[in-house]
Amino acid sequence: MRLSRYFLPVLKETPKEAEIISHQLMLRAGMIKQQAAGSYTWLPLGFKVLNKVVRIIEEEQNRSGAIQLLMPTVQSADLWKESGRYDAYGKEMLRIEDRHERQMLFGPTNEEMITDVFRTYVRSYKDLPLNLYHIQWKFRDEVRPRFGTMRSREFLMKDAYSFDLDEAGARAAFYRMFVAYLRTFSRMGLTGIPMRADTGPIGGDLSYEFHVLADTGESQVYLHKDLAGKTIPPIDTDYRGDLKPIFDDWTSLFAATDEMTDEAGFKAAVPEDKQLSARGIEVGHIFCFGSKYSEPMKATVTGPDGKDVLVQMGSYGIGPTRLVPAIIEAFHDEAGIVWPVSVAPFEAVVINLKVGDAESDAASMKLYGELQAAGIDALYDDRDQGAGGKFATADLIGIPYQLIIGPRGLKEGQVEIKHRKSGERETLPIGDAVKKLVSLIVPQRLDTI
Ligand code: 5CA
């Protein structure tokens, strides 16, 4: 992408309405624009990051055996009356009436709709286990939408729903998602720490929230320090095998939100030198709720003995539009965002210091082309502007590597690479630059670990 033709409305000033750093930086870097309270347009740069986050989620969901579909945003109230949640959901649900005076709603979640899909088609235990997921916009009329896309009213959710013959099957499905979640957050450079949590309006008695630790997090969390450095299950984890040992290993160390414990309970459970009391951002939440929906909605399958049984269900959410600011909370400095390569909007930016100088233009275009040919997601800053402004933009929008090309270096046959994270700059022969960038970038995509 050539920056001169891109749409990147960066702001010089920090907008006053933004309280936390991720919200400030998303506005300044031209990633989002507020439309109404808790409702945002994703501008091109933001949308590019969001898509990378979504792609990682999809890859890990697919790897775990979940199958993607897509359900509508606007739902019929009838299904929610069947489950009994239409009245129970209260004011957070945006209720709509169509021209025929039928009651509709903008979906805050999809347990009812997926249960309806299931009961329409699935008849036999032989079709189980089944896990269906989608990535779709939700609307919740939050009392306090705030912090930009961190807590918005319209937000994107990955929601998966599992169906099993019995409780043991439902548990195994829960473990598969648990492992997929650990891998998903880790591929974005984050540690998503699973914590016992309250089930709220989704229901059931077993649930874990995944929290990213950050001072600006909305939840108070208590955990055993060793959870932060634990090994993540690798790419070749066998999702058909028994994943309970991984679940047991992670959950044997204490971690809970303040809805599930208090300071006294925490202090009694964790040795003093291992106690970590922190703020957390809830980036995922998984639930196991048995027949809470299958019973009122009569979702059954024929079991091995020929008798009908209620299907055992769970649901599993991740918030992609919350993950983007959560990643920024974890990775930024005074100059701006410092994206991990795996979610960076561009992996490298070619900075032409002297647009209009024939040699600089030719070398920049050549290297930009070679980077693209090598599969690098590259941006080319070809704007006719001073070097200071270009560096400031590249730092602000957080591109992991800057390839700096100017007449002085070219005379010596040299270019420079700046590492955004460390600030380190290295000079190297022009012919080595692309190879060097590929060797730096590819391993950090974390798509083979
Ligand atoms: N049906 C279940 C799981 S599929 C469910 O709705 N769970 S949830 O309510 O916990 O939401 C799942 C995830 O969506 C949360 O962990 C969070 O990452 C994200 N999320 C929830 N509310 C918001 C919001 N207002 N803004 C941004 N993300 C949100």
Tab-separated table of C-alpha atoms and ligand atoms in Angstrom:
chain	number	residue	atom	x	y	z
A	1	MET	CA	0.000	0.000	0.000
A	2	ARG	CA	1.265	3.450	-0.924
A	3	LEU	CA	0.650	5.843	1.925
A	4	SER	CA	-0.013	8.762	-0.452
A	5	ARG	CA	-3.081	6.890	-1.705
A	6	TYR	CA	-4.152	5.364	1.585
A	7	PHE	CA	-6.766	6.712	3.980
A	8	LEU	CA	-4.972	7.297	7.257
A	9	PRO	CA	-6.457	10.242	9.161
A	10	VAL	CA	-3.906	10.515	12.002
A	11	LEU	CA	-4.498	13.166	14.673
A	12	LYS	CA	-1.821	15.431	16.135
A	13	GLU	CA	-3.621	16.085	19.403
A	14	THR	CA	-4.816	13.535	21.907
A	15	PRO	CA	-8.623	13.692	21.912
A	16	LYS	CA	-9.929	14.812	25.282
A	17	GLU	CA	-12.757	12.301	25.450
A	18	ALA	CA	-10.363	9.340	25.513
A	19	GLU	CA	-9.453	8.276	29.060
A	20	ILE	CA	-7.183	5.299	28.471
A	21	ILE	CA	-4.095	4.983	26.325
A	22	SER	CA	-5.498	2.413	23.883
A	23	HIS	CA	-8.507	4.605	23.116
A	24	GLN	CA	-6.272	7.659	22.673
A	25	LEU	CA	-3.909	5.805	20.366
A	26	MET	CA	-6.687	4.217	18.296
A	27	LEU	CA	-8.107	7.691	17.649
A	28	ARG	CA	-4.708	9.285	17.026
A	29	ALA	CA	-3.563	6.508	14.689
A	30	GLY	CA	-6.707	6.858	12.589
A	31	MET	CA	-8.005	3.388	13.446
A	32	ILE	CA	-11.541	4.215	14.581
A	33	LYS	CA	-14.106	6.997	14.516
A	34	GLN	CA	-16.921	7.275	16.998
A	35	GLN	CA	-20.374	7.303	15.383
A	36	ALA	CA	-22.561	7.411	18.473
A	37	ALA	CA	-22.158	6.406	22.106
A	38	GLY	CA	-20.495	2.974	22.084
A	39	SER	CA	-20.552	2.690	18.293
A	40	TYR	CA	-17.494	2.965	16.049
A	41	THR	CA	-16.502	2.954	12.426
A	42	TRP	CA	-13.381	0.895	11.834
A	43	LEU	CA	-11.204	2.996	9.556
A	44	PRO	CA	-8.858	1.157	7.144
A	45	LEU	CA	-5.867	0.814	9.472
A	46	GLY	CA	-8.010	-0.350	12.391
A	47	PHE	CA	-9.972	-2.702	10.175
A	48	LYS	CA	-6.753	-4.272	8.949
A	49	VAL	CA	-5.694	-5.059	12.533
A	50	LEU	CA	-9.179	-6.299	13.395
A	51	ASN	CA	-9.041	-8.672	10.428
A	52	LYS	CA	-5.694	-10.068	11.543
A	53	VAL	CA	-7.107	-10.692	15.013
A	54	VAL	CA	-10.163	-12.368	13.491
A	55	ARG	CA	-8.001	-14.539	11.237
A	56	ILE	CA	-6.026	-15.875	14.239
A	57	ILE	CA	-9.267	-16.626	16.066
A	58	GLU	CA	-10.623	-18.473	13.022
A	59	GLU	CA	-7.443	-20.514	12.572
A	60	GLU	CA	-7.458	-21.652	16.188
A	61	GLN	CA	-11.196	-22.344	16.237
A	62	ASN	CA	-10.878	-24.421	13.058
A	63	ARG	CA	-7.857	-26.270	14.411
A	64	SER	CA	-9.843	-27.274	17.496
A	65	GLY	CA	-12.572	-28.771	15.310
A	66	ALA	CA	-15.159	-25.970	15.468
A	67	ILE	CA	-17.038	-25.197	12.250
A	68	GLN	CA	-17.807	-21.680	11.058
A	69	LEU	CA	-21.208	-20.446	9.892
A	70	LEU	CA	-22.950	-17.058	9.961
A	71	MET	CA	-26.195	-16.139	11.670
A	72	PRO	CA	-28.119	-12.849	11.332
A	73	THR	CA	-27.718	-9.865	13.645
A	74	VAL	CA	-31.453	-9.121	13.892
A	75	GLN	CA	-33.310	-11.934	15.615
A	76	SER	CA	-36.942	-12.826	16.147
A	77	ALA	CA	-38.188	-12.418	19.723
A	78	ASP	CA	-40.068	-15.726	19.459
A	79	LEU	CA	-36.958	-17.834	20.014
A	80	TRP	CA	-36.100	-15.832	23.116
A	81	LYS	CA	-39.602	-16.288	24.478
A	82	GLU	CA	-39.132	-20.040	24.073
A	83	SER	CA	-35.960	-20.041	26.141
A	84	GLY	CA	-37.441	-17.679	28.706
A	85	ARG	CA	-34.718	-15.058	28.259
A	86	TYR	CA	-36.761	-12.412	26.413
A	87	ASP	CA	-37.944	-10.731	29.589
A	88	ALA	CA	-34.993	-11.802	31.730
A	89	TYR	CA	-32.410	-10.054	29.522
A	90	GLY	CA	-33.735	-6.623	30.499
A	91	LYS	CA	-32.623	-3.249	29.227
A	92	GLU	CA	-29.331	-4.417	27.716
A	93	MET	CA	-31.314	-5.903	24.839
A	94	LEU	CA	-32.124	-3.552	21.981
A	95	ARG	CA	-35.715	-4.373	21.075
A	96	ILE	CA	-37.029	-3.538	17.611
A	97	GLU	CA	-40.437	-3.735	15.955
A	98	ASP	CA	-40.708	-4.422	12.220
A	99	ARG	CA	-43.391	-3.009	9.849
A	100	HIS	CA	-45.693	-5.936	10.631
A	101	GLU	CA	-45.413	-5.119	14.316
A	102	ARG	CA	-43.416	-8.258	14.927
A	103	GLN	CA	-41.027	-8.149	17.845
A	104	MET	CA	-37.419	-8.355	16.816
A	105	LEU	CA	-34.149	-7.662	18.593
A	106	PHE	CA	-30.541	-6.955	17.733
A	107	GLY	CA	-28.763	-10.065	18.989
A	108	PRO	CA	-26.679	-9.665	22.152
A	109	THR	CA	-25.671	-13.370	21.863
A	110	ASN	CA	-26.929	-16.409	19.925
A	111	GLU	CA	-27.663	-19.407	22.179
A	112	GLU	CA	-31.323	-19.487	21.098
A	113	MET	CA	-30.691	-19.139	17.381
A	114	ILE	CA	-27.997	-21.815	17.259
A	115	THR	CA	-30.168	-24.188	19.323
A	116	ASP	CA	-32.867	-23.670	16.708
A	117	VAL	CA	-30.383	-24.496	13.910
A	118	PHE	CA	-29.334	-27.591	15.805
A	119	ARG	CA	-32.829	-28.929	16.515
A	120	THR	CA	-33.823	-28.402	12.872
A	121	TYR	CA	-31.130	-30.670	11.464
A	122	VAL	CA	-29.507	-32.896	14.057
A	123	ARG	CA	-31.311	-36.044	15.087
A	124	SER	CA	-28.781	-38.627	16.178
A	125	TYR	CA	-25.977	-38.926	18.694
A	126	LYS	CA	-23.862	-40.089	15.757
A	127	ASP	CA	-23.694	-36.474	14.538
A	128	LEU	CA	-22.040	-35.425	17.802
A	129	PRO	CA	-19.833	-33.857	19.001
A	130	LEU	CA	-20.589	-30.666	17.131
A	131	ASN	CA	-19.239	-27.158	17.661
A	132	LEU	CA	-20.554	-24.333	15.478
A	133	TYR	CA	-19.236	-20.805	15.639
A	134	HIS	CA	-19.626	-17.456	13.965
A	135	ILE	CA	-18.020	-14.036	14.093
A	136	GLN	CA	-20.768	-11.481	14.023
A	137	TRP	CA	-21.745	-8.057	15.366
A	138	LYS	CA	-23.632	-7.927	18.627
A	139	PHE	CA	-25.464	-5.105	20.322
A	140	ARG	CA	-25.763	-4.668	24.071
A	141	ASP	CA	-27.190	-1.466	25.412
A	142	GLU	CA	-24.451	-1.181	28.039
A	143	VAL	CA	-25.161	1.216	30.924
A	144	ARG	CA	-21.638	2.611	30.643
A	145	PRO	CA	-20.104	2.159	27.215
A	146	ARG	CA	-16.547	3.427	27.586
A	147	PHE	CA	-12.895	3.173	26.654
A	148	GLY	CA	-13.607	3.145	22.928
A	149	THR	CA	-14.095	-0.323	21.481
A	150	MET	CA	-13.101	-1.895	24.805
A	151	ARG	CA	-16.668	-1.669	26.081
A	152	SER	CA	-18.905	-0.596	23.244
A	153	ARG	CA	-22.574	-1.141	22.527
A	154	GLU	CA	-22.055	-2.573	19.062
A	155	PHE	CA	-19.117	-4.978	19.070
A	156	LEU	CA	-17.809	-7.993	17.245
A	157	MET	CA	-17.921	-11.373	18.944
A	158	LYS	CA	-16.683	-14.805	18.075
A	159	ASP	CA	-19.276	-17.059	19.633
A	160	ALA	CA	-19.034	-20.820	19.477
A	161	TYR	CA	-21.632	-23.326	20.656
A	162	SER	CA	-20.982	-26.963	21.464
A	163	PHE	CA	-23.431	-29.860	21.434
A	164	ASP	CA	-22.776	-33.206	23.107
A	165	LEU	CA	-24.598	-36.343	24.106
A	166	ASP	CA	-23.642	-36.290	27.759
A	167	GLU	CA	-21.865	-34.341	30.448
A	168	ALA	CA	-18.506	-36.002	29.796
A	169	GLY	CA	-18.747	-35.020	26.137
A	170	ALA	CA	-19.655	-31.447	27.074
A	171	ARG	CA	-16.628	-31.309	29.385
A	172	ALA	CA	-14.336	-32.510	26.607
A	173	ALA	CA	-15.767	-29.801	24.321
A	174	PHE	CA	-15.114	-27.247	27.062
A	175	TYR	CA	-11.479	-28.370	27.356
A	176	ARG	CA	-10.985	-28.085	23.582
A	177	MET	CA	-12.100	-24.463	23.658
A	178	PHE	CA	-10.014	-23.814	26.763
A	179	VAL	CA	-6.883	-24.957	24.932
A	180	ALA	CA	-7.840	-23.110	21.724
A	181	TYR	CA	-8.221	-19.903	23.776
A	182	LEU	CA	-4.795	-20.214	25.394
A	183	ARG	CA	-3.292	-20.564	21.909
A	184	THR	CA	-5.370	-17.776	20.367
A	185	PHE	CA	-4.310	-15.082	22.841
A	186	SER	CA	-0.713	-16.242	22.859
A	187	ARG	CA	-0.501	-15.881	19.074
A	188	MET	CA	-1.413	-12.211	19.569
A	189	GLY	CA	1.463	-11.807	22.023
A	190	LEU	CA	-0.844	-11.874	25.050
A	191	THR	CA	-1.208	-14.137	28.039
A	192	GLY	CA	-4.919	-14.779	28.431
A	193	ILE	CA	-5.197	-16.077	31.979
A	194	PRO	CA	-8.181	-18.326	32.680
A	195	MET	CA	-10.088	-17.458	35.857
A	196	ARG	CA	-13.098	-18.938	37.565
A	197	ALA	CA	-15.937	-16.547	36.831
A	198	ASP	CA	-19.578	-15.779	37.399
A	199	THR	CA	-21.928	-17.039	34.656
A	200	GLY	CA	-24.325	-14.033	34.585
A	201	PRO	CA	-27.176	-14.013	32.058
A	202	ILE	CA	-25.705	-16.846	29.953
A	203	GLY	CA	-26.195	-19.340	32.801
A	204	GLY	CA	-24.799	-22.676	33.920
A	205	ASP	CA	-22.452	-23.453	36.777
A	206	LEU	CA	-19.069	-23.737	35.092
A	207	SER	CA	-17.357	-20.810	33.464
A	208	TYR	CA	-13.921	-19.332	32.936
A	209	GLU	CA	-13.060	-15.846	31.856
A	210	PHE	CA	-9.758	-15.174	30.094
A	211	HIS	CA	-8.090	-12.000	31.303
A	212	VAL	CA	-5.215	-9.958	29.961
A	213	LEU	CA	-3.519	-8.149	32.816
A	214	ALA	CA	-3.434	-4.356	32.394
A	215	ASP	CA	-3.671	-1.456	34.836
A	216	THR	CA	-6.639	-0.076	32.924
A	217	GLY	CA	-8.585	-3.361	33.095
A	218	GLU	CA	-12.146	-3.090	34.364
A	219	SER	CA	-12.001	-6.220	36.527
A	220	GLN	CA	-10.222	-6.822	39.786
A	221	VAL	CA	-8.501	-10.207	39.560
A	222	TYR	CA	-6.524	-12.340	41.990
A	223	LEU	CA	-4.065	-14.936	40.802
A	224	HIS	CA	-1.035	-17.102	41.420
A	225	LYS	CA	1.975	-15.366	39.850
A	226	ASP	CA	3.206	-18.485	38.043
A	227	LEU	CA	0.194	-18.406	35.705
A	228	ALA	CA	1.726	-15.501	33.797
A	229	GLY	CA	4.680	-17.541	32.499
A	230	LYS	CA	3.112	-20.924	31.817
A	231	THR	CA	3.835	-22.877	28.642
A	232	ILE	CA	1.165	-22.632	25.957
A	233	PRO	CA	-0.082	-25.881	24.331
A	234	PRO	CA	1.741	-26.233	20.982
A	235	ILE	CA	0.325	-26.281	17.451
A	236	ASP	CA	0.366	-30.090	17.274
A	237	THR	CA	-1.793	-30.502	20.387
A	238	ASP	CA	-4.125	-33.413	19.671
A	239	TYR	CA	-7.662	-32.055	19.918
A	240	ARG	CA	-9.019	-35.605	19.631
A	241	GLY	CA	-7.046	-36.649	22.666
A	242	ASP	CA	-7.653	-36.049	26.369
A	243	LEU	CA	-7.115	-32.373	27.121
A	244	LYS	CA	-8.126	-32.579	30.778
A	245	PRO	CA	-4.462	-32.681	31.939
A	246	ILE	CA	-3.868	-29.273	30.313
A	247	PHE	CA	-7.031	-27.858	31.885
A	248	ASP	CA	-6.087	-29.305	35.289
A	249	ASP	CA	-2.558	-27.959	35.020
A	250	TRP	CA	-3.735	-24.403	34.349
A	251	THR	CA	-6.588	-24.425	36.814
A	252	SER	CA	-4.614	-26.005	39.657
A	253	LEU	CA	-3.134	-22.554	40.294
A	254	PHE	CA	-5.504	-20.063	41.884
A	255	ALA	CA	-7.051	-17.384	39.643
A	256	ALA	CA	-10.430	-15.737	40.092
A	257	THR	CA	-12.254	-12.494	39.466
A	258	ASP	CA	-13.583	-10.512	42.419
A	259	GLU	CA	-17.046	-11.857	41.631
A	260	MET	CA	-15.828	-15.299	42.696
A	261	THR	CA	-13.446	-14.548	45.545
A	262	ASP	CA	-12.417	-11.849	47.965
A	263	GLU	CA	-9.046	-10.762	49.220
A	264	ALA	CA	-9.275	-12.978	52.291
A	265	GLY	CA	-10.110	-16.089	50.260
A	266	PHE	CA	-7.254	-15.299	47.894
A	267	LYS	CA	-4.724	-14.796	50.683
A	268	ALA	CA	-5.733	-18.077	52.266
A	269	ALA	CA	-5.304	-19.953	48.964
A	270	VAL	CA	-1.997	-18.602	47.608
A	271	PRO	CA	1.421	-18.411	49.320
A	272	GLU	CA	2.325	-14.803	50.067
A	273	ASP	CA	5.261	-14.563	47.659
A	274	LYS	CA	3.086	-15.853	44.809
A	275	GLN	CA	0.096	-13.551	45.293
A	276	LEU	CA	-0.716	-11.229	42.421
A	277	SER	CA	-3.637	-8.850	42.753
A	278	ALA	CA	-4.141	-6.992	39.478
A	279	ARG	CA	-6.553	-5.437	37.016
A	280	GLY	CA	-7.693	-7.544	34.081
A	281	ILE	CA	-9.363	-7.081	30.691
A	282	GLU	CA	-11.833	-9.862	29.966
A	283	VAL	CA	-11.082	-10.921	26.399
A	284	GLY	CA	-12.889	-14.258	26.428
A	285	HIS	CA	-15.503	-16.146	28.403
A	286	ILE	CA	-16.443	-19.807	28.142
A	287	PHE	CA	-19.507	-21.493	29.619
A	288	CYS	CA	-20.777	-25.013	30.156
A	289	PHE	CA	-24.511	-24.932	30.873
A	290	GLY	CA	-25.862	-28.405	30.160
A	291	SER	CA	-29.507	-28.345	29.108
A	292	LYS	CA	-30.359	-24.726	29.990
A	293	TYR	CA	-31.412	-24.015	26.375
A	294	SER	CA	-31.944	-27.510	24.987
A	295	GLU	CA	-34.621	-28.236	27.570
A	296	PRO	CA	-37.024	-25.320	26.976
A	297	MET	CA	-36.303	-25.411	23.229
A	298	LYS	CA	-36.566	-29.196	23.000
A	299	ALA	CA	-33.244	-29.871	21.305
A	300	THR	CA	-32.794	-33.620	21.567
A	301	VAL	CA	-30.947	-36.404	19.804
A	302	THR	CA	-31.599	-40.105	19.708
A	303	GLY	CA	-29.062	-41.831	21.947
A	304	PRO	CA	-27.361	-45.217	21.347
A	305	ASP	CA	-30.257	-46.938	23.128
A	306	GLY	CA	-32.856	-45.368	20.830
A	307	LYS	CA	-34.177	-42.989	23.487
A	308	ASP	CA	-34.295	-39.211	23.033
A	309	VAL	CA	-31.913	-37.232	25.218
A	310	LEU	CA	-31.501	-33.507	25.734
A	311	VAL	CA	-28.318	-32.285	24.157
A	312	GLN	CA	-25.642	-30.885	26.527
A	313	MET	CA	-24.383	-27.455	25.509
A	314	GLY	CA	-21.706	-24.863	26.112
A	315	SER	CA	-20.930	-21.460	24.625
A	316	TYR	CA	-17.624	-19.732	24.114
A	317	GLY	CA	-17.080	-16.034	23.411
A	318	ILE	CA	-14.117	-13.901	22.368
A	319	GLY	CA	-14.296	-10.150	21.743
A	320	PRO	CA	-12.153	-9.209	18.694
A	321	THR	CA	-13.066	-5.509	18.910
A	322	ARG	CA	-11.986	-5.579	22.583
A	323	LEU	CA	-8.801	-7.507	21.820
A	324	VAL	CA	-7.464	-4.733	19.570
A	325	PRO	CA	-7.366	-2.150	22.412
A	326	ALA	CA	-6.235	-4.864	24.856
A	327	ILE	CA	-3.204	-5.521	22.638
A	328	ILE	CA	-2.452	-1.788	22.549
A	329	GLU	CA	-2.709	-1.571	26.355
A	330	ALA	CA	-0.041	-4.287	26.468
A	331	PHE	CA	2.174	-2.906	23.686
A	332	HIS	CA	2.814	0.817	23.442
A	333	ASP	CA	5.383	3.461	24.405
A	334	GLU	CA	5.558	7.285	24.442
A	335	ALA	CA	5.740	7.433	20.635
A	336	GLY	CA	2.710	5.267	19.972
A	337	ILE	CA	1.627	1.696	19.372
A	338	VAL	CA	4.168	-1.154	19.201
A	339	TRP	CA	2.287	-3.937	17.394
A	340	PRO	CA	3.364	-7.542	17.721
A	341	VAL	CA	4.093	-8.719	14.149
A	342	SER	CA	1.223	-11.231	14.191
A	343	VAL	CA	-1.439	-8.500	14.343
A	344	ALA	CA	0.409	-5.480	12.945
A	345	PRO	CA	-1.553	-3.625	10.243
A	346	PHE	CA	1.641	-3.736	8.134
A	347	GLU	CA	4.707	-5.773	8.976
A	348	ALA	CA	7.167	-3.252	7.538
A	349	VAL	CA	7.107	0.284	6.210
A	350	VAL	CA	9.443	1.541	3.516
A	351	ILE	CA	10.309	5.143	4.319
A	352	ASN	CA	11.550	7.134	1.353
A	353	LEU	CA	13.349	10.117	2.891
A	354	LYS	CA	13.570	12.097	-0.344
A	355	VAL	CA	10.545	11.668	-2.559
A	356	GLY	CA	11.315	13.228	-5.942
A	357	ASP	CA	14.965	12.213	-5.895
A	358	ALA	CA	15.206	9.734	-8.784
A	359	GLU	CA	17.587	7.357	-7.053
A	360	SER	CA	15.639	7.286	-3.760
A	361	ASP	CA	12.343	6.769	-5.585
A	362	ALA	CA	13.744	3.911	-7.682
A	363	ALA	CA	15.400	2.150	-4.727
A	364	SER	CA	12.279	2.541	-2.556
A	365	MET	CA	9.971	1.184	-5.238
A	366	LYS	CA	12.307	-1.726	-5.904
A	367	LEU	CA	12.578	-2.732	-2.241
A	368	TYR	CA	8.850	-2.233	-1.686
A	369	GLY	CA	8.169	-4.545	-4.639
A	370	GLU	CA	10.639	-7.135	-3.391
A	371	LEU	CA	9.122	-7.102	0.095
A	372	GLN	CA	5.694	-7.715	-1.382
A	373	ALA	CA	7.058	-10.479	-3.608
A	374	ALA	CA	8.563	-12.080	-0.480
A	375	GLY	CA	5.079	-12.118	1.106
A	376	ILE	CA	5.666	-9.239	3.520
A	377	ASP	CA	2.644	-7.048	4.257
A	378	ALA	CA	4.357	-3.736	3.491
A	379	LEU	CA	3.451	-0.062	3.466
A	380	TYR	CA	5.353	2.449	1.345
A	381	ASP	CA	5.572	5.983	2.725
A	382	ASP	CA	5.869	7.821	-0.582
A	383	ARG	CA	4.465	11.128	0.724
A	384	ASP	CA	6.379	14.253	-0.168
A	385	GLN	CA	7.038	15.206	3.454
A	386	GLY	CA	9.851	15.778	5.922
A	387	ALA	CA	11.613	12.834	7.538
A	388	GLY	CA	10.476	13.819	11.046
A	389	GLY	CA	6.796	13.550	10.179
A	390	LYS	CA	7.309	10.216	8.463
A	391	PHE	CA	9.135	8.714	11.435
A	392	ALA	CA	6.489	10.059	13.802
A	393	THR	CA	3.684	8.473	11.757
A	394	ALA	CA	5.498	5.136	11.461
A	395	ASP	CA	6.132	5.116	15.221
A	396	LEU	CA	2.579	6.184	16.080
A	397	ILE	CA	0.902	3.505	13.968
A	398	GLY	CA	3.325	0.964	15.366
A	399	ILE	CA	4.737	-0.795	12.298
A	400	PRO	CA	7.303	-3.332	13.650
A	401	TYR	CA	10.063	-2.545	11.116
A	402	GLN	CA	10.968	0.624	9.230
A	403	LEU	CA	13.149	0.328	6.143
A	404	ILE	CA	14.704	3.750	5.756
A	405	ILE	CA	16.000	4.814	2.358
A	406	GLY	CA	17.729	8.136	1.625
A	407	PRO	CA	20.230	9.649	-0.812
A	408	ARG	CA	23.095	9.696	1.674
A	409	GLY	CA	22.947	5.967	2.400
A	410	LEU	CA	22.287	5.040	-1.199
A	411	LYS	CA	25.574	6.677	-2.222
A	412	GLU	CA	27.284	4.055	-0.061
A	413	GLY	CA	24.880	1.337	-1.265
A	414	GLN	CA	23.269	1.222	2.171
A	415	VAL	CA	19.851	1.407	3.822
A	416	GLU	CA	18.728	1.369	7.439
A	417	ILE	CA	16.339	-0.842	9.403
A	418	LYS	CA	14.713	0.527	12.539
A	419	HIS	CA	13.225	-1.929	15.008
A	420	ARG	CA	10.119	-0.246	16.424
A	421	LYS	CA	10.160	-2.179	19.695
A	422	SER	CA	13.779	-1.696	20.777
A	423	GLY	CA	14.426	1.522	18.861
A	424	GLU	CA	17.603	-0.100	17.533
A	425	ARG	CA	18.773	1.016	14.070
A	426	GLU	CA	21.093	-0.967	11.853
A	427	THR	CA	22.735	-0.046	8.569
A	428	LEU	CA	23.106	-2.757	5.968
A	429	PRO	CA	23.886	-3.191	2.257
A	430	ILE	CA	20.843	-2.535	0.124
A	431	GLY	CA	20.956	-6.069	-1.287
A	432	ASP	CA	20.596	-7.642	2.175
A	433	ALA	CA	17.603	-5.648	3.406
A	434	VAL	CA	14.734	-7.794	2.176
A	435	LYS	CA	16.306	-11.043	3.311
A	436	LYS	CA	17.009	-9.537	6.714
A	437	LEU	CA	13.435	-8.288	7.132
A	438	VAL	CA	11.981	-11.644	6.094
A	439	SER	CA	14.192	-13.413	8.643
A	440	LEU	CA	13.072	-11.010	11.370
A	441	ILE	CA	9.367	-11.012	10.528
A	442	VAL	CA	8.423	-14.556	9.560
A	443	PRO	CA	9.176	-16.254	12.922
A	444	GLN	CA	7.228	-13.530	14.753
A	445	ARG	CA	4.041	-14.358	12.871
A	446	LEU	CA	3.749	-17.191	15.405
A	447	ASP	CA	1.696	-19.208	12.928
A	448	THR	CA	3.774	-22.377	13.179
A	449	ILE	CA	4.321	-22.722	16.934
B	1	5CA	N1	-22.779	-16.273	24.614
B	1	5CA	C1	-21.642	-16.111	25.471
B	1	5CA	C2	-20.434	-16.747	24.912
B	1	5CA	S1	-20.518	-17.099	23.236
B	1	5CA	C3	-21.404	-14.638	25.745
B	1	5CA	O1	-22.122	-13.799	25.251
B	1	5CA	N2	-20.398	-14.352	26.559
B	1	5CA	S2	-19.962	-12.906	27.075
B	1	5CA	O2	-21.090	-12.126	27.433
B	1	5CA	O3	-19.039	-13.127	28.118
B	1	5CA	O4	-19.228	-12.170	25.904
B	1	5CA	C4	-18.142	-12.807	25.258
B	1	5CA	C5	-16.999	-11.846	25.008
B	1	5CA	O5	-17.438	-10.754	24.205
B	1	5CA	C6	-16.419	-11.194	26.254
B	1	5CA	O6	-15.492	-12.027	26.879
B	1	5CA	C7	-15.771	-9.945	25.669
B	1	5CA	O7	-14.486	-10.261	25.157
B	1	5CA	C8	-16.699	-9.590	24.532
B	1	5CA	N3	-17.619	-8.505	24.923
B	1	5CA	C9	-18.703	-8.590	25.726
B	1	5CA	N4	-19.289	-7.386	25.870
B	1	5CA	C10	-18.551	-6.502	25.149
B	1	5CA	C11	-18.648	-5.103	24.900
B	1	5CA	N5	-19.617	-4.368	25.417
B	1	5CA	N6	-17.707	-4.521	24.101
B	1	5CA	C12	-16.714	-5.267	23.560
B	1	5CA	N7	-16.579	-6.590	23.753
B	1	5CA	C13	-17.478	-7.214	24.538
